[in-house]
Coordinates of C-alpha atoms in Angstrom, one line a residue:
X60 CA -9.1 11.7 15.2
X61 CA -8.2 10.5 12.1
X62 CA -9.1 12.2 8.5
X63 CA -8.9 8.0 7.2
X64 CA -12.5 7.0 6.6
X65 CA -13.0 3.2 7.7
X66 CA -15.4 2.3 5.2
X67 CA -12.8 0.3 2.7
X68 CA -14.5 2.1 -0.9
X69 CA -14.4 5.3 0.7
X70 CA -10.9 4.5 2.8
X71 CA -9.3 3.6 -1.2
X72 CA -10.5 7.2 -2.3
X73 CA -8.3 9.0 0.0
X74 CA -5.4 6.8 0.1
X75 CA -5.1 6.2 -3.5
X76 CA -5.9 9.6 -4.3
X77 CA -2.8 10.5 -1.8
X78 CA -0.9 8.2 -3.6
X79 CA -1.6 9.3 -7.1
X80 CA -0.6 12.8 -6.0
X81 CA 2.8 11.2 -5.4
X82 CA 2.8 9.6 -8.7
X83 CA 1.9 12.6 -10.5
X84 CA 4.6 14.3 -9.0
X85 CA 7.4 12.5 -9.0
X86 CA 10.0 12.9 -11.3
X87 CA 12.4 10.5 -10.7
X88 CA 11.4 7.4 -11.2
X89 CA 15.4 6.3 -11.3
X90 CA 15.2 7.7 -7.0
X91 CA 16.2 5.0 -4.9
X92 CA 13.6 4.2 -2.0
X93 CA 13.7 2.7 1.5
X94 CA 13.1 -0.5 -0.2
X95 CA 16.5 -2.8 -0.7
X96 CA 17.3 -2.5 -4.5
X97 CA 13.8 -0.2 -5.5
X98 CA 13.7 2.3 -7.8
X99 CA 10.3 4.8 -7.2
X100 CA 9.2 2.9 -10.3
X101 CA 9.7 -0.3 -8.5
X102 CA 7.4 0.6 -5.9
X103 CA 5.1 2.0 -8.5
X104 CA 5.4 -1.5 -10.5
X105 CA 4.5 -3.5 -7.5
X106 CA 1.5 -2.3 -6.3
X107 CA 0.3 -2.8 -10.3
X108 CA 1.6 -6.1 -10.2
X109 CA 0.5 -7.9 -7.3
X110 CA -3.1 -7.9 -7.1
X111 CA -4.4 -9.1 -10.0
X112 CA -3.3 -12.5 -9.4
X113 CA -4.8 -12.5 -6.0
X114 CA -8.5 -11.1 -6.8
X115 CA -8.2 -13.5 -9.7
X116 CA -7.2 -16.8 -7.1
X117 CA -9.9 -15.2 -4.4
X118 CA -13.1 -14.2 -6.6
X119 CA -12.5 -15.0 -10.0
X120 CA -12.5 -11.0 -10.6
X121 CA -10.2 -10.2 -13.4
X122 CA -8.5 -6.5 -13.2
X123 CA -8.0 -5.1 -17.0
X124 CA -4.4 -4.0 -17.8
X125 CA -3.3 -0.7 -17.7
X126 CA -0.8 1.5 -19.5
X127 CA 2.7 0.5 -18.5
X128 CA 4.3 1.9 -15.6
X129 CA 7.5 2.0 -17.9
X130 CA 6.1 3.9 -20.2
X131 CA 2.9 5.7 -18.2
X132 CA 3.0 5.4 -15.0
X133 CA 0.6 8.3 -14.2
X134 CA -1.7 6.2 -16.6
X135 CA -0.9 2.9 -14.8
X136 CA -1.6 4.2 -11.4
X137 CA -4.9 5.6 -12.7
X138 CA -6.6 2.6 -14.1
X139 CA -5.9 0.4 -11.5
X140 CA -7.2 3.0 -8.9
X141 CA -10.1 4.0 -11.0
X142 CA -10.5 -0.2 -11.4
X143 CA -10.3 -1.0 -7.3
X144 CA -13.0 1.7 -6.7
X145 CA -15.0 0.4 -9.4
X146 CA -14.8 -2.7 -7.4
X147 CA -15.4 -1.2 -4.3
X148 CA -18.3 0.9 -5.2
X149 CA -20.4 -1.8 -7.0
X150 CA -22.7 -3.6 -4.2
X151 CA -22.8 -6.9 -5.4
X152 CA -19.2 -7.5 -6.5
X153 CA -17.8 -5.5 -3.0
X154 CA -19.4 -8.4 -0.9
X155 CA -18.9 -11.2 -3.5
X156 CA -17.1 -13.8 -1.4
X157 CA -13.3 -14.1 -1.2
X158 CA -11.5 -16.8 -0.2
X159 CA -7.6 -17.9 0.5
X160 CA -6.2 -20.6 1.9
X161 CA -3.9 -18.4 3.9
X162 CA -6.6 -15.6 5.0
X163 CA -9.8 -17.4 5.3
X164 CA -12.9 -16.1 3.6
X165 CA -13.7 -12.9 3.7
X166 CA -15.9 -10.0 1.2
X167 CA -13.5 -8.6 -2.0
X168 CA -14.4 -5.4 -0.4
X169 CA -12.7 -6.7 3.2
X170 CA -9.9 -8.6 1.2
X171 CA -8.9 -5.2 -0.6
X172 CA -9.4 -3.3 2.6
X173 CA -7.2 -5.4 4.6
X174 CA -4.7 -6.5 1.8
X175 CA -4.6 -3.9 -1.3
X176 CA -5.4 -0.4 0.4
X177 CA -2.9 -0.6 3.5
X178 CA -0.1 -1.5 1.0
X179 CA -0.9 1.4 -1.0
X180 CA -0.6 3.3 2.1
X181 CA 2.6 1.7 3.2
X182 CA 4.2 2.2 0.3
X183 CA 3.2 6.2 -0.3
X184 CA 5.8 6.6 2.8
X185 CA 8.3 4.5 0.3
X186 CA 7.6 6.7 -2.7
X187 CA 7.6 10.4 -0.8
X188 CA 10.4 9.4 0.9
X189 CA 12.0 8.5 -2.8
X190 CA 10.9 11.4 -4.3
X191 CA 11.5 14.4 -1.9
X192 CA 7.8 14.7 -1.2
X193 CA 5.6 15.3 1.8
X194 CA 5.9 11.4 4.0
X195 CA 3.4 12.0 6.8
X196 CA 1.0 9.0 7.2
X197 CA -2.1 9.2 9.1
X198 CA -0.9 8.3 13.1
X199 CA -4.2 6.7 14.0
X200 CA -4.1 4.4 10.8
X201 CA -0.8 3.8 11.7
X202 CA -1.7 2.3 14.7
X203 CA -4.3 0.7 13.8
X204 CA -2.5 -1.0 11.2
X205 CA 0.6 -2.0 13.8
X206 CA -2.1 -3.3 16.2
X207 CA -3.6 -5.4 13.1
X208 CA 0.1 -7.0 12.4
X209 CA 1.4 -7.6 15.3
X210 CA 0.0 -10.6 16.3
X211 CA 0.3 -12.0 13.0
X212 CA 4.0 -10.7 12.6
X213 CA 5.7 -14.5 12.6
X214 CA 3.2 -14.7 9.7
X215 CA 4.1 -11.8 7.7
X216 CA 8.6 -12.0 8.4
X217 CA 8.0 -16.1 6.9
X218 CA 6.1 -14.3 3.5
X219 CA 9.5 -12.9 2.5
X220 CA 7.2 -9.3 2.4
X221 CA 9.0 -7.8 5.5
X222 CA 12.0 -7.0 6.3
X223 CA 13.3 -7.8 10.0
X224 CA 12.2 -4.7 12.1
X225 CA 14.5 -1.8 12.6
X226 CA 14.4 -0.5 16.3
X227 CA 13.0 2.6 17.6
X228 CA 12.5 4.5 20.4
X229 CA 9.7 3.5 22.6
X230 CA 8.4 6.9 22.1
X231 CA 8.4 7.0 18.4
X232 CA 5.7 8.4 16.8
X233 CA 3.2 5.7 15.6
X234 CA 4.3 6.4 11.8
X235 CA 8.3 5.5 13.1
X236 CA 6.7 2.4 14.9
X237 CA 5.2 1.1 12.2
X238 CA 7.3 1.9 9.8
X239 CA 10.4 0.1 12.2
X240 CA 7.8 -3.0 12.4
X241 CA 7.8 -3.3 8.6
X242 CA 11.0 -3.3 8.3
X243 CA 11.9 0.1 7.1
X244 CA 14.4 3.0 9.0
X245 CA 12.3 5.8 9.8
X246 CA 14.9 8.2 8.7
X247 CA 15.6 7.1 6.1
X248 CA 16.6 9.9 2.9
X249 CA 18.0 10.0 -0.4

């Protein structure tokens, strides 16, 4: 069973808390990652780039800046945690309505839980991996989140997100499936 809760505010605390663990200890953020051409701060500077923009085009719902990963980046990962739970936690903006013309309508709390908190999850693997640190993801999020992209995975190649999936064994752990679905090689090291 997994230790992943599925409510999305209290599935952000553990996932982003993982993550900031990562954060605060890494210390190189020159480490080359599984990701073509990313530094760890790349991956770092990513997930603090992305998301504004789209809670801004979905719900109108403007994230404050941070520190800057260059020169903070245990301070940037922070706020924009500490700013997604906010979001999360709060009852009336957690179901104000989302909308894209890609996804559909959904709740910000169901757009961040679908969108914002599996990257963040994704990407831990990237940043351990980068760093030397522990890279075991939850199996039974794993497969749930192979079982969520798979039949949307014409969808996600075309978005440029993805890279073309690396093959493993059909007995691979879900984490290697997964990871081999987005695009990354399992065993990959430094």
């Amino acid at each position: 069973m997994s230790c992943i809760p599925t409510a999305p505010a209290a599935r952000h605390r553990v996932i982003s808390s993982r993550f900031g663990e990562l954060v605060r200890d890494t210390r190189d953020w020159r480490a080359p990652t599984p990701v073509a051409d990313w530094r760890a701060r790349d991956v770092l500077g990513h997930l603090i780039d992305w998301l504004p923009g789209l809670l801004a085009s979905g719900s109108a719902v403007h994230l404050e800046d941070g520190p800057a990963v260059e020169q903070d980046p245990v301070g940037a990962w922070t706020a924009r945690a500490r700013a997604v739970q906010a979001l999360l936690e709060d009852p009336v903006v957690a179901t104000r309505p989302f909308a894209d013309p890609h996804i559909g309508e959904l709740t910000l709390a169901q757009a961040l839980d679908r969108f914002w908190t599996p990257d963040v999850f994704l990407h831990s693997w990237d940043l351990a991996r980068a760093t030397g640190q522990e890279s075991t993801l939850d199996p039974d999020l794993c497969r749930e989140l192979l079982a969520g992209m798979q039949p949307v995975e014409e969808m996600m190649r075309s978005s440029g997100q993805y890279g073309p999936p690396v093959p493993v064994d059909e007995d691979a752990s879900p984490q290697d499936q997964l990871l081999g679905f987005i695009g990354r090689n399992p065993h990959w090291h430094v």
